[in-house]
Structures are given as C-alpha cells and as structure tokens.
PDB file of C-alpha atoms in Angstrom:
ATOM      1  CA  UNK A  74     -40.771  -4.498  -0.931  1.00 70.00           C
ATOM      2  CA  UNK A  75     -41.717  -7.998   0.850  1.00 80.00           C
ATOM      3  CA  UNK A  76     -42.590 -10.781  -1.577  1.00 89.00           C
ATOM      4  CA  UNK A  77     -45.457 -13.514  -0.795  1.00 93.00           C
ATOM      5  CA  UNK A  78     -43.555 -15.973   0.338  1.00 95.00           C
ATOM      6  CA  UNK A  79     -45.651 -18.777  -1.601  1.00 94.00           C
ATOM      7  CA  UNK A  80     -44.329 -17.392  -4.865  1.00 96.00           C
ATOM      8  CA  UNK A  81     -40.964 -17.716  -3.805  1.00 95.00           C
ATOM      9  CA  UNK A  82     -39.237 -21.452  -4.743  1.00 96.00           C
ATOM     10  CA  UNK A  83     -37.727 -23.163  -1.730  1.00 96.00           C
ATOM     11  CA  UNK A  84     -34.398 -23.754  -3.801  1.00 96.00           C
ATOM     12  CA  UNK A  85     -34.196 -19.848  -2.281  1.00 94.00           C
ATOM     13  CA  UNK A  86     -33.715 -20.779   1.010  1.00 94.00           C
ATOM     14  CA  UNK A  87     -34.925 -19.923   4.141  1.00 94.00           C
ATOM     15  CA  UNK A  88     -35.768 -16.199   5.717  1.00 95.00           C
ATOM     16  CA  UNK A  89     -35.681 -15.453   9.416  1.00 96.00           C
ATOM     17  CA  UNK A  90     -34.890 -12.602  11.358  1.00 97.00           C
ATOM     18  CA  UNK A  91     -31.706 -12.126  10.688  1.00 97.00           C
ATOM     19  CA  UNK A  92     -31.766 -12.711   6.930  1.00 96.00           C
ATOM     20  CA  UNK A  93     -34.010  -9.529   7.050  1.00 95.00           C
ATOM     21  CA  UNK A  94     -31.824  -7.735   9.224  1.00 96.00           C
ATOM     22  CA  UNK A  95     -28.693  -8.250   6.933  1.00 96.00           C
ATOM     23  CA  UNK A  96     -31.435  -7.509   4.563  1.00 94.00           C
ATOM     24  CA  UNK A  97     -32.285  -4.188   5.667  1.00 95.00           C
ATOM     25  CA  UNK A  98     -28.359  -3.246   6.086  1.00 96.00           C
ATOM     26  CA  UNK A  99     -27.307  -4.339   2.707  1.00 96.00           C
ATOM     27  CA  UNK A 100     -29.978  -1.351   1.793  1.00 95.00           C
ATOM     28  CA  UNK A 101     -28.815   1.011   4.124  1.00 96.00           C
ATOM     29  CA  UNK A 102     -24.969   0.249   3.048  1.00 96.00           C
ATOM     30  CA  UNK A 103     -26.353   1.036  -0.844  1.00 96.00           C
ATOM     31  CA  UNK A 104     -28.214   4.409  -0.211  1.00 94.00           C
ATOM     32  CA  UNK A 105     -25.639   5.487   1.987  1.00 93.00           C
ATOM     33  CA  UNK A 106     -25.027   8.272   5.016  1.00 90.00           C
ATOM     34  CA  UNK A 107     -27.990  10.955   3.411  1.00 90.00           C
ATOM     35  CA  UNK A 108     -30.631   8.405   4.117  1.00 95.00           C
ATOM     36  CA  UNK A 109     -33.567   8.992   6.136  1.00 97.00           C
ATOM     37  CA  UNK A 110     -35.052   5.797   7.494  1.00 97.00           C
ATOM     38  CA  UNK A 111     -38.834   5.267   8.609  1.00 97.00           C
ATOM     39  CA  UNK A 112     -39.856   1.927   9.354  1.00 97.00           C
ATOM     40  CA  UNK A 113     -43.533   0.856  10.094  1.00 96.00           C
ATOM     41  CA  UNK A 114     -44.912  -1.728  12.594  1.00 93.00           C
ATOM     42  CA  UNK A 115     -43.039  -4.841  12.444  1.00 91.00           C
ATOM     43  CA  UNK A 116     -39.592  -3.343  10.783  1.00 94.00           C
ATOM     44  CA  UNK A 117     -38.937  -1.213  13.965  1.00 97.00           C
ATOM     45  CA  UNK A 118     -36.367  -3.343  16.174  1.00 97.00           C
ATOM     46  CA  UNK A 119     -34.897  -4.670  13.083  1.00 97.00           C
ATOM     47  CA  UNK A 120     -34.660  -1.150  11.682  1.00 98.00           C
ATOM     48  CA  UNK A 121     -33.201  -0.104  15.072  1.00 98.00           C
ATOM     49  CA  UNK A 122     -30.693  -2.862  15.135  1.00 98.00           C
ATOM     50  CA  UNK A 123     -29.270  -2.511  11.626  1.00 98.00           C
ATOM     51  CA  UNK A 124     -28.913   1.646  12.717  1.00 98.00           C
ATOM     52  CA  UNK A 125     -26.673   0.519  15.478  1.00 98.00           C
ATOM     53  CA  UNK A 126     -24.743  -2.483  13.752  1.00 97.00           C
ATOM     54  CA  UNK A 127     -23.603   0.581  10.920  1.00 97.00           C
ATOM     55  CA  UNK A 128     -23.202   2.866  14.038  1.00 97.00           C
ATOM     56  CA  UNK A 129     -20.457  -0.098  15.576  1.00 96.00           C
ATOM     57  CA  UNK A 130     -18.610   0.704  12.445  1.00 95.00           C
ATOM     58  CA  UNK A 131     -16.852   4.117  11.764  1.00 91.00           C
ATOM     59  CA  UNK A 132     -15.921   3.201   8.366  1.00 93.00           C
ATOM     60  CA  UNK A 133     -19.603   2.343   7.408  1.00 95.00           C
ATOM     61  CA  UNK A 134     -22.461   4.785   6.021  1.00 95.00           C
ATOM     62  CA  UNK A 135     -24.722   5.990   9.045  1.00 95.00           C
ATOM     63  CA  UNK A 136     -28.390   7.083   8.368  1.00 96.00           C
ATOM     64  CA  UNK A 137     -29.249  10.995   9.476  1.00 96.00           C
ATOM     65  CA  UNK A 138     -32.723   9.913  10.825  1.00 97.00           C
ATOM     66  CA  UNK A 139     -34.461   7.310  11.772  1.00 98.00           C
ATOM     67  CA  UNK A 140     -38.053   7.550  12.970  1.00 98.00           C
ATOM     68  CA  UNK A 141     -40.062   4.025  14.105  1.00 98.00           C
ATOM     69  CA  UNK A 142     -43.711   3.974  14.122  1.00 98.00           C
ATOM     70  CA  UNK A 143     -46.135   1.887  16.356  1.00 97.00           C
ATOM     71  CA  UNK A 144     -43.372  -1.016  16.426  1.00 96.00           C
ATOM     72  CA  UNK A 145     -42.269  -3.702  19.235  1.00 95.00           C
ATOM     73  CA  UNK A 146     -39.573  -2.660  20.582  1.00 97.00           C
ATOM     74  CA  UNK A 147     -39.987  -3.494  24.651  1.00 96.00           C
ATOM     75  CA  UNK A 148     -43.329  -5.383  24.006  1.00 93.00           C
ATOM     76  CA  UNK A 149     -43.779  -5.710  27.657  1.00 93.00           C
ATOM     77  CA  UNK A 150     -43.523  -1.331  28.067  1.00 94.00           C
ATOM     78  CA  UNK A 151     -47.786  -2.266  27.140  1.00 92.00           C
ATOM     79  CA  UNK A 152     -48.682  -5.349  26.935  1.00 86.00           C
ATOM     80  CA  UNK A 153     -51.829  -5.908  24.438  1.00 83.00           C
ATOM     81  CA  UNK A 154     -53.302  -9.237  23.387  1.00 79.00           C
ATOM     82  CA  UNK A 155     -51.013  -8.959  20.670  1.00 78.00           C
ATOM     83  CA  UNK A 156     -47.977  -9.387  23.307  1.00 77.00           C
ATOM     84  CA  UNK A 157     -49.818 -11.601  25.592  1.00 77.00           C
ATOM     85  CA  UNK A 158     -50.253 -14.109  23.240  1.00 72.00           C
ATOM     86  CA  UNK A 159     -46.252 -13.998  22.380  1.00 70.00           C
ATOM     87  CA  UNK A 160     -45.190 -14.340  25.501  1.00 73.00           C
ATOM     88  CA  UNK A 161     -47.833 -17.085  26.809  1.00 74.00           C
ATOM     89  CA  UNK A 162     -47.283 -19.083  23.320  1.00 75.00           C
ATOM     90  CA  UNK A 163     -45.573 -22.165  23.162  1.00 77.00           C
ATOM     91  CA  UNK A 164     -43.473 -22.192  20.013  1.00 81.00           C
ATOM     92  CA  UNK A 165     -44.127 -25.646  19.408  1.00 81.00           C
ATOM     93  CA  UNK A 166     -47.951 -25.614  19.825  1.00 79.00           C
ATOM     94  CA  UNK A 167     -47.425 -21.859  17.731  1.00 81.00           C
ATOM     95  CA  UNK A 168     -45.743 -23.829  14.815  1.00 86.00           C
ATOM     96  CA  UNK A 169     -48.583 -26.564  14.538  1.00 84.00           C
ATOM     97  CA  UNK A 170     -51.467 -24.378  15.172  1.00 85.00           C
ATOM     98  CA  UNK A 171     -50.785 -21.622  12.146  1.00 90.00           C
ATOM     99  CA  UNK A 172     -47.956 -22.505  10.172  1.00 94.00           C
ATOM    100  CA  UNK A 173     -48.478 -24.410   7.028  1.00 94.00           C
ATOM    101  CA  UNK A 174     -47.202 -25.873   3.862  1.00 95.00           C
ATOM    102  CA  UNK A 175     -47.591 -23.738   0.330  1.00 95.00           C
ATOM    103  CA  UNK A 176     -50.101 -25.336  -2.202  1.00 93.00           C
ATOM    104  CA  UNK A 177     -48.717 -27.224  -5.376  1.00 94.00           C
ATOM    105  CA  UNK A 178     -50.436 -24.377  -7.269  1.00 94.00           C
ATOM    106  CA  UNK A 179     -48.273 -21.985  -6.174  1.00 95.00           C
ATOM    107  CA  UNK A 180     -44.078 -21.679  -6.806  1.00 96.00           C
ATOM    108  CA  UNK A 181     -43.326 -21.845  -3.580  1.00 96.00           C
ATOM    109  CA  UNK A 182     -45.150 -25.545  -3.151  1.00 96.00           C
ATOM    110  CA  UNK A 183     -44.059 -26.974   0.026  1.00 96.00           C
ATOM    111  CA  UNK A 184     -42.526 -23.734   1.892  1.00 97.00           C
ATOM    112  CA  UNK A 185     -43.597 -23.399   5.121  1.00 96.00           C
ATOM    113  CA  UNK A 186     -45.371 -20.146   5.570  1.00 96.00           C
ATOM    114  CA  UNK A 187     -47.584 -18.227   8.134  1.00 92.00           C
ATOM    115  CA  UNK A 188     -50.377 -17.472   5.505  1.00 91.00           C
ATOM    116  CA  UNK A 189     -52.373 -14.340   5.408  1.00 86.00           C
ATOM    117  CA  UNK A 190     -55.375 -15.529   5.994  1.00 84.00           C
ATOM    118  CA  UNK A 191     -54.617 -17.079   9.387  1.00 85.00           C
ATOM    119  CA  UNK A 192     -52.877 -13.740  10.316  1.00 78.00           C
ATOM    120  CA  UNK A 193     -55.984 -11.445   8.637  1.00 80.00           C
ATOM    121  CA  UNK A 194     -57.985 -13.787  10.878  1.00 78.00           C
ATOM    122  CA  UNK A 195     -55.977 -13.133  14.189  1.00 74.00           C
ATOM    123  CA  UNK A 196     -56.369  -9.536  13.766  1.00 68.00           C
ATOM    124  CA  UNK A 197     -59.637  -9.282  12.714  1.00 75.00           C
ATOM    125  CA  UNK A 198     -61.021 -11.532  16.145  1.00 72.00           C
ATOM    126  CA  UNK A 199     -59.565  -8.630  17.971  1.00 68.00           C
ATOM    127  CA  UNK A 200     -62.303  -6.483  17.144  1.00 72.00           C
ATOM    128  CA  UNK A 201     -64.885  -8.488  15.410  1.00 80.00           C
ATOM    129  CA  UNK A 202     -67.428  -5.908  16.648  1.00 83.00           C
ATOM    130  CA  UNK A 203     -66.251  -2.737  15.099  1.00 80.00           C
ATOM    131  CA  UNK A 204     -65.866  -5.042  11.414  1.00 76.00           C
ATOM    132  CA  UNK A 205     -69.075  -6.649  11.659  1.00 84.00           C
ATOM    133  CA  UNK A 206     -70.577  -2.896  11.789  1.00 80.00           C
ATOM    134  CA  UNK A 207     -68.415  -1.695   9.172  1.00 77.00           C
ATOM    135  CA  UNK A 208     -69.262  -4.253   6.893  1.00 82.00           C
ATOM    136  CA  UNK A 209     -73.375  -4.134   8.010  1.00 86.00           C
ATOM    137  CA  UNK A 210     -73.212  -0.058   7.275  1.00 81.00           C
ATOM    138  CA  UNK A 211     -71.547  -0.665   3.883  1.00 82.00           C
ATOM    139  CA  UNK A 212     -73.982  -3.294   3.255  1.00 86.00           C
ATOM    140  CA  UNK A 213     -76.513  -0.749   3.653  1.00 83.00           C
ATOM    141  CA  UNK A 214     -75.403   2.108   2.526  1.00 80.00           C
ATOM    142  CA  UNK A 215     -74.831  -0.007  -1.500  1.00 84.00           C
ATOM    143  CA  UNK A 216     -78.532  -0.512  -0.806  1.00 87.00           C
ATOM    144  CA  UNK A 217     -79.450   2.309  -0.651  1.00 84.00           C
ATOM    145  CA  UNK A 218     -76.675   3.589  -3.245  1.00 83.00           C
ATOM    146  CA  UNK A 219     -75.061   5.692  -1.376  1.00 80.00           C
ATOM    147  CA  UNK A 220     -71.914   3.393  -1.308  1.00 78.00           C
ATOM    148  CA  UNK A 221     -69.100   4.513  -3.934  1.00 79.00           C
ATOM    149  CA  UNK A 222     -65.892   2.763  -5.457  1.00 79.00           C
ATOM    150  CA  UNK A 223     -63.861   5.008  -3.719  1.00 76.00           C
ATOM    151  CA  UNK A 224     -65.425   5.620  -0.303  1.00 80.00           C
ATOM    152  CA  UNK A 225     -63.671   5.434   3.456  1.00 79.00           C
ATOM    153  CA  UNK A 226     -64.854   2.154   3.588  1.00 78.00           C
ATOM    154  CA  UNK A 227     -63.616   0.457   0.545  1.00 79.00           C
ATOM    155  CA  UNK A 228     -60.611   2.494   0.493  1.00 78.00           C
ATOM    156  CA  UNK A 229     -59.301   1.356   4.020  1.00 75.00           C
ATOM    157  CA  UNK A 230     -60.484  -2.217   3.540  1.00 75.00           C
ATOM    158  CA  UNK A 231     -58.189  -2.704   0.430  1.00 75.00           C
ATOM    159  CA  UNK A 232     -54.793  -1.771   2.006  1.00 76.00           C
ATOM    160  CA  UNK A 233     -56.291  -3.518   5.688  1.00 72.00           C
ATOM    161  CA  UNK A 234     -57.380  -7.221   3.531  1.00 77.00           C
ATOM    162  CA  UNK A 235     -54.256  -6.908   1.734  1.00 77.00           C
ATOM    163  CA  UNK A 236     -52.344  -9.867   3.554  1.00 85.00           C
ATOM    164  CA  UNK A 237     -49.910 -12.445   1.779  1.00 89.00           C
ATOM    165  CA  UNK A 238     -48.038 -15.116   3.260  1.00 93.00           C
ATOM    166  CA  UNK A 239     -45.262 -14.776   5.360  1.00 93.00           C
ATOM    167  CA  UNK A 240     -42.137 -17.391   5.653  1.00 95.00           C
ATOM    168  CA  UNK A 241     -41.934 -19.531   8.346  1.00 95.00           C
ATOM    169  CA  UNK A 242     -39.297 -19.286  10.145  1.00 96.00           C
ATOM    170  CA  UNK A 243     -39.003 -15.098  10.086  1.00 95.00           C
ATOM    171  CA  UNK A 244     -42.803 -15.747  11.866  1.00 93.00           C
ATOM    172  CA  UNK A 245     -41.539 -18.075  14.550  1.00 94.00           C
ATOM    173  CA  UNK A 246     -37.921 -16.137  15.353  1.00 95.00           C
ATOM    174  CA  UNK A 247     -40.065 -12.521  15.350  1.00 94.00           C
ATOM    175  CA  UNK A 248     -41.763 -14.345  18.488  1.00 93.00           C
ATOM    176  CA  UNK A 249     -39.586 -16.433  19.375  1.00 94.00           C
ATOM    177  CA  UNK A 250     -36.801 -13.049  19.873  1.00 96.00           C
ATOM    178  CA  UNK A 251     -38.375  -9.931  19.796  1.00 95.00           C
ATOM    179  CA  UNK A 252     -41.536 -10.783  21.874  1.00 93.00           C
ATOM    180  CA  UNK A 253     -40.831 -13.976  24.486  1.00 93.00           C
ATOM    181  CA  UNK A 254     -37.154 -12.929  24.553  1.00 94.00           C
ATOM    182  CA  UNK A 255     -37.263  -9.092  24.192  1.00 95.00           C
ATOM    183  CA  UNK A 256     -33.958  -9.432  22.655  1.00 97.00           C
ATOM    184  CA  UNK A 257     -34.129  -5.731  20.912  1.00 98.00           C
ATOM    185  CA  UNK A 258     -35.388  -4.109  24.220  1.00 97.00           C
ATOM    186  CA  UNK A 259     -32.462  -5.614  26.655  1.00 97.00           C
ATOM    187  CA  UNK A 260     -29.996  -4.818  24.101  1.00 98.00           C
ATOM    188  CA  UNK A 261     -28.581  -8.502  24.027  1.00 97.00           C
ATOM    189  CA  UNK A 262     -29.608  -8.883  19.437  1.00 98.00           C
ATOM    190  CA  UNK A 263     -27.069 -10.180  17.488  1.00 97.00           C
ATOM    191  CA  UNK A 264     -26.362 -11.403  14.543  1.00 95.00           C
ATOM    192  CA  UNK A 265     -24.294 -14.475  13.187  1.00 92.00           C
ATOM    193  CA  UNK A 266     -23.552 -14.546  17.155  1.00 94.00           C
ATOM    194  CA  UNK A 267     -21.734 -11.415  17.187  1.00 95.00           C
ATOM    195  CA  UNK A 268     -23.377  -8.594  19.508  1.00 97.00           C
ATOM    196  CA  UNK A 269     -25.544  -5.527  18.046  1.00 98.00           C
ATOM    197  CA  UNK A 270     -24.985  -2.451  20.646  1.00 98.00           C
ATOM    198  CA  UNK A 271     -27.612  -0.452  20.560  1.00 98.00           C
ATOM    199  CA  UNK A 272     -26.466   2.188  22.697  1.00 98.00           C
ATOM    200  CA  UNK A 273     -23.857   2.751  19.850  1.00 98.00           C
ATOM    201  CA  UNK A 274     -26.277   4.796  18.043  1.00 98.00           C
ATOM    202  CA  UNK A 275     -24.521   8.478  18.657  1.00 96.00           C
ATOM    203  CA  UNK A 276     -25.138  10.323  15.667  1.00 95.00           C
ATOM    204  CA  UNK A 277     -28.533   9.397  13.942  1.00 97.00           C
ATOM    205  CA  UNK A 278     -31.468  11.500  14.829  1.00 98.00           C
ATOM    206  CA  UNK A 279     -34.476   9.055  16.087  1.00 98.00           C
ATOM    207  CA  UNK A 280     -38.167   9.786  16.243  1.00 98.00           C
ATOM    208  CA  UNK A 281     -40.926   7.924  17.805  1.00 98.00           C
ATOM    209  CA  UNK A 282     -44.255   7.683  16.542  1.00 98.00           C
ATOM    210  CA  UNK A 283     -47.219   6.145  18.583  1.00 98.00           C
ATOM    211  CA  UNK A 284     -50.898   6.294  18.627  1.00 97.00           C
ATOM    212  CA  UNK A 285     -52.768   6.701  21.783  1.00 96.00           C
ATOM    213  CA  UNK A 286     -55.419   4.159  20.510  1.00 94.00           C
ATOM    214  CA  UNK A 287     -52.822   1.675  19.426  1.00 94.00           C
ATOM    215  CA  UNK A 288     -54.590  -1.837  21.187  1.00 89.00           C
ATOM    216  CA  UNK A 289     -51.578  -3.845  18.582  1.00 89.00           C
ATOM    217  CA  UNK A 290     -48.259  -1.809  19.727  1.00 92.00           C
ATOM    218  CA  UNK A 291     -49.703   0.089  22.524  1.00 94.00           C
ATOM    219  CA  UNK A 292     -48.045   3.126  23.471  1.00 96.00           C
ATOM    220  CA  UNK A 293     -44.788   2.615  25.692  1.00 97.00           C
ATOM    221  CA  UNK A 294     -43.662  -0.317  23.236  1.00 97.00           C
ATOM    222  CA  UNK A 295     -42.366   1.889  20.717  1.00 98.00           C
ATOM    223  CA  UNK A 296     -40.984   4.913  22.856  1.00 98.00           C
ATOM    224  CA  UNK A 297     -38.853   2.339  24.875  1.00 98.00           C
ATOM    225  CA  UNK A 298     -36.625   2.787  21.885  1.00 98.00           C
ATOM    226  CA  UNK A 299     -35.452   6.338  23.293  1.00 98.00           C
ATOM    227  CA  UNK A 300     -33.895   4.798  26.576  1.00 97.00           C
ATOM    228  CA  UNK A 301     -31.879   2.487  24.919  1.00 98.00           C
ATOM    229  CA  UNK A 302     -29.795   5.460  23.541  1.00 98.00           C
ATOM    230  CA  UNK A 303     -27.835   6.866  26.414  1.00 98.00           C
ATOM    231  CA  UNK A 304     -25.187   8.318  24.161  1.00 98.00           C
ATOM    232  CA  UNK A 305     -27.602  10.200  21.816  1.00 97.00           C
ATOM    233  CA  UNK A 306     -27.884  13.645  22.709  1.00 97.00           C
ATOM    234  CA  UNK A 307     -31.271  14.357  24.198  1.00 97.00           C
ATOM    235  CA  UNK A 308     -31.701  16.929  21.468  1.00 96.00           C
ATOM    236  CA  UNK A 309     -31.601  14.292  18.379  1.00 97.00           C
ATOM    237  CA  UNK A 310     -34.566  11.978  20.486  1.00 98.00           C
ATOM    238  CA  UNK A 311     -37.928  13.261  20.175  1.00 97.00           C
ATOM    239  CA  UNK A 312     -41.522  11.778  20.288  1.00 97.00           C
ATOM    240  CA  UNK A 313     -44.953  11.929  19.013  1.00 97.00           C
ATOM    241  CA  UNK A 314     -48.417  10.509  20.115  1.00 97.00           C
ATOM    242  CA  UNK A 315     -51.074  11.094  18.014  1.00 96.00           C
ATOM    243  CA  UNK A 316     -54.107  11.301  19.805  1.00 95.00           C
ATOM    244  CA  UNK A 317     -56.857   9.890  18.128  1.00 90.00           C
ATOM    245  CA  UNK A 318     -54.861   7.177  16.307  1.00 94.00           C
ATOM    246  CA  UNK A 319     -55.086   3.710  16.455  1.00 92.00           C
ATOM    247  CA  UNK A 320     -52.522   1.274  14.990  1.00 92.00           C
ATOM    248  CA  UNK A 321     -53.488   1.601  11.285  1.00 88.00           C
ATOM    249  CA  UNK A 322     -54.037   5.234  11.900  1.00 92.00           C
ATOM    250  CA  UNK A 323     -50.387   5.925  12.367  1.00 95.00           C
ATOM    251  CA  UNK A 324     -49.240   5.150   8.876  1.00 92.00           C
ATOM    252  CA  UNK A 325     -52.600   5.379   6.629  1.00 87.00           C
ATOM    253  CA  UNK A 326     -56.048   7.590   6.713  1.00 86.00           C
ATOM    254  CA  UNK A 327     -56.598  11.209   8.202  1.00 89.00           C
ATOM    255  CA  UNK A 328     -54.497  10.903  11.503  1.00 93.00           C
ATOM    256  CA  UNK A 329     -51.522  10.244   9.535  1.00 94.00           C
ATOM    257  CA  UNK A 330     -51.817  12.339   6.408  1.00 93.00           C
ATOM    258  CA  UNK A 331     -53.023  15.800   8.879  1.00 94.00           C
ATOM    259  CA  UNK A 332     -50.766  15.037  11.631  1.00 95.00           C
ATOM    260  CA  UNK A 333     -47.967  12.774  11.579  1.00 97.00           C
ATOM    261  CA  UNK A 334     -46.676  13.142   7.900  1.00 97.00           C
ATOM    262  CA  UNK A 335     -46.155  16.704   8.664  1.00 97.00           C
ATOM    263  CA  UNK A 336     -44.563  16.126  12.010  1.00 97.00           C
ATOM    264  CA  UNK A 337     -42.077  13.198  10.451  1.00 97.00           C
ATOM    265  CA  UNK A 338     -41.659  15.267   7.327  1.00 97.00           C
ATOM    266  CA  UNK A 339     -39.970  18.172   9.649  1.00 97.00           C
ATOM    267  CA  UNK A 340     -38.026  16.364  11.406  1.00 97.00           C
ATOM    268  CA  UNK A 341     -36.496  14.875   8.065  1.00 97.00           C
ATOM    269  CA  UNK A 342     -35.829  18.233   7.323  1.00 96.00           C
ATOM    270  CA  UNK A 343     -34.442  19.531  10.367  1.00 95.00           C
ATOM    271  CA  UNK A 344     -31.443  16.945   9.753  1.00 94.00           C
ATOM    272  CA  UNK A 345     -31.755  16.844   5.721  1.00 88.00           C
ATOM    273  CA  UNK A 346     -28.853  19.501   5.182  1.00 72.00           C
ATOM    274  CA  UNK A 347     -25.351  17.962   6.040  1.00 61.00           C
ATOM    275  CA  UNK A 348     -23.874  18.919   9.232  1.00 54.00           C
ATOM    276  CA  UNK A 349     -20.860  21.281   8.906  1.00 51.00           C
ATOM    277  CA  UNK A 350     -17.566  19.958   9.072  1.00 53.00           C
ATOM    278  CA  UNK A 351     -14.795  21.424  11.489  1.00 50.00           C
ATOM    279  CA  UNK A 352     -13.082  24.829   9.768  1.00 54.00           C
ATOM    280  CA  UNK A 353     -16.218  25.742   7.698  1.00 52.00           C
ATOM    281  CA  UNK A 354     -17.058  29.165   7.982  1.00 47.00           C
ATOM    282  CA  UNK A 355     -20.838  29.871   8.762  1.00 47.00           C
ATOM    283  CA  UNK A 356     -23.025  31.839   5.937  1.00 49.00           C
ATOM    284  CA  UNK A 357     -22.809  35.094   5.870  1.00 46.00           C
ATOM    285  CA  UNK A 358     -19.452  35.501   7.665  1.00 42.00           C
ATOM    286  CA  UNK A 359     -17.198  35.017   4.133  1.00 43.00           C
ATOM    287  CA  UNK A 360     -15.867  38.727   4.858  1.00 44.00           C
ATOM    288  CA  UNK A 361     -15.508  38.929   8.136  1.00 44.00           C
ATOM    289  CA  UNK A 362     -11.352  39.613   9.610  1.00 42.00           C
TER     290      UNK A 362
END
C-alpha cells in the first residue's frame, strides 16, 4: 500500500526502483510459494523482475501465478505519448521541469517528490476533450438534479483524482530504466549490480491483461512480457485483450468487473490447487492393483 511520499520524513531515506523491487520480494518471500500475484500499471516489470529473481533461487518461495495488467514492459512494442515523452526526455530538463521540494507543512518537508498534481495534470492534457465534457454533462445534469452522490461520474472521478506524491528518485529511475533504457524488456535489470534473468521464470503461470483502447500502455507493451519466457511452457502463458477497455478500464468500472475479473479469477484457479508431487496416486485410483 504506497504511502504519499510528503508524509514520509527524509531521515527515511531515499526510494528508487530498486528499493521497491527488494520491496516487492521481501512480500513475496513472506506470503510464500501459494501466492498469486497481480500487479497493475506501473508494478508490472518490477513485479516481473522480483518473479524471476525468486525463480534464480531454488531454495526460495516461487509464486503459482502471476498476471500483469496494462504495464510497461517493452514500452517501445506501442509507443503512446506516454512513451514518447520517456524516451525523448532529457532527465535533467525532466528533474527541473516536475520534480519538487515537499512543503514545511507537511512531514516530509524538503523531500523531493514528483507531486500528484503535476502527474494528474500530465494525464489529464492527454484528453482534455473527453474531461471537459464529462465535467460540462455533470455540471448539467446537478442542474437539473439528475446528478447523484453515487453516480458513474462521481464514482470514477474519485479513484481517477486520487493522486499523491510520488518520491523522487523512484520517478526519475522508472524513466530513466524501464522507459529510455528498456532495461525489463532486453532482460539486462539488476539489482545491487547483480543480474535478474528473466527467462528463469519456469514454473509460475503468467497472464497478460491489455485493453484494446489503452492510449497509456498500449497494447503490445504489456504482452511483450510472454516472449521473454522461453523456458515457460507455452501452456502456463496466456493472454487477454479486452475490447472495449481503455487503460483505467482494465482494473476499475464495467470492462473489468464483467470481463476481466472473471477471466483473471480462473486462471487463479486453474493453478490454485498444488501441483502433485512425484509418487502421488491420482483420485480415485486408491484401489487399484
């Protein structure tokens, strides 16, 4: 569960990729090998590099399933504007331009964060259009009092204006590697300088989730995920685009809760029941000679 990074003192430290990588493992290390991982968006080559680091080590717990939705994982597979503007950025110019310095108000005074309203900003410009009619429609629809608490619009704007501040230096690495140097998707990561194979991944069941609207992670930058396993049977890789999903859809509203719940939930349970183990004798067959 992230944190807003300006309520977090900076006698804490720093947080970059990595930290969040070793982050995510010291998780997966807790819950163990009956874990089913699904990570959302941003998470995804992280996600898929902490799978393979536990899948380097025989001794450590491996996850059953992992299943990445509408994440970066070859940004280049699409590019969007999203992409284009990581690749074309200059860090240096990137680091001026948004990042800036936590208010004395706040008990994180003086961290250097990407704040939320700079990156609610960014997103928003990218279709300024379809928000300026959403908000003009709600506008008249609580004039003429047919707007509700509850309704599509305020629901969807609550989770989508729900941005905090991010740290620094996880901001500037997430471009710096996973988008100008497309570290996840030419399997070169690593961590503390010691390589993460992905191809290592052999026994954890991965699913892809995209959305054929997608204009953030644009279909293709996800499913690139599936070619870097070679030694995953073809049978534990499968994929899903739904159709009339854009980037939100695929983990919030109608397109997720009617389609791709149920489609994530079965694959979860295709792999939920532990595999049998060499000797045991299949149900049903307890009598046989």
């Amino acid at each position: 569960e992230w944190k807003n990074a300006r309520d977090i003192p900076t006698s804490e430290g720093s947080f970059d990729l990595e930290d969040y990588t070793r982050y995510v493992l010291e998780f997966m290390r807790y819950m163990g090998d009956r874990t089913h991982i699904i990570a959302v968006c941003q998470p995804v080559p992280v996600a898929l590099a902490a799978t393979a680091i536990l899948a380097q080590d025989a001794n450590a717990p491996h996850p059953r399933t992992l299943t990445l939705i509408s994440g970066p994982v070859d940004p280049d597979a699409n590019p969007t504007e999203v992409t284009d503007f990581g690749n074309n950025v200059i860090l240096d110019h990137l680091e001026s331009g948004v990042i800036h310095s936590v208010g004395f108000s706040f008990p994180g005074a003086g961290r250097k964060v990407y704040p939320g309203a700079i990156q609610l900003a960014s997103f928003m410009s990218m279709n300024v259009g379809a928000h300026a009619d959403a908000f003009w429609d709600q506008i008249a629809a609580v004039a003429s009092g047919a707007a509700r608490d509850n309704d599509r619009h305020n629901t969807f704007y609550d989770e989508y204006l729900a941005v905090m501040d991010i740290p620094a230096e996880f901001f500037l690495s997430t471009v710096e590697r996973i988008f100008k140097g497309r570290e996840i998707a030419r399997n070169c990561f690593s961590i503390d300088g010691k390589p993460v194979d992905i191809t290592a991944i052999r026994d954890t069941a991965v699913m892809v989730v995209e959305g054929a609207k997608d204009d953030i992670s644009a279909p293709g930058q996800c499913l690139a995920a599936l070619g870097l396993l070679p030694n995953l049977p073809e049978a534990m890789k499968q994929s899903y685009l739904a159709p009339n999903a854009g980037h939100f859809g695929t983990f919030a509203g109608s397109a997720w809760r009617d389609d791709i719940r149920p489609a994530v939930l079965e694959f979860i349970d295709r792999y939920n029941a532990p595999a049998p183990k060499p000797g045991d004798i299949p149900e049903g067959r307890e009598n046989d000679d």
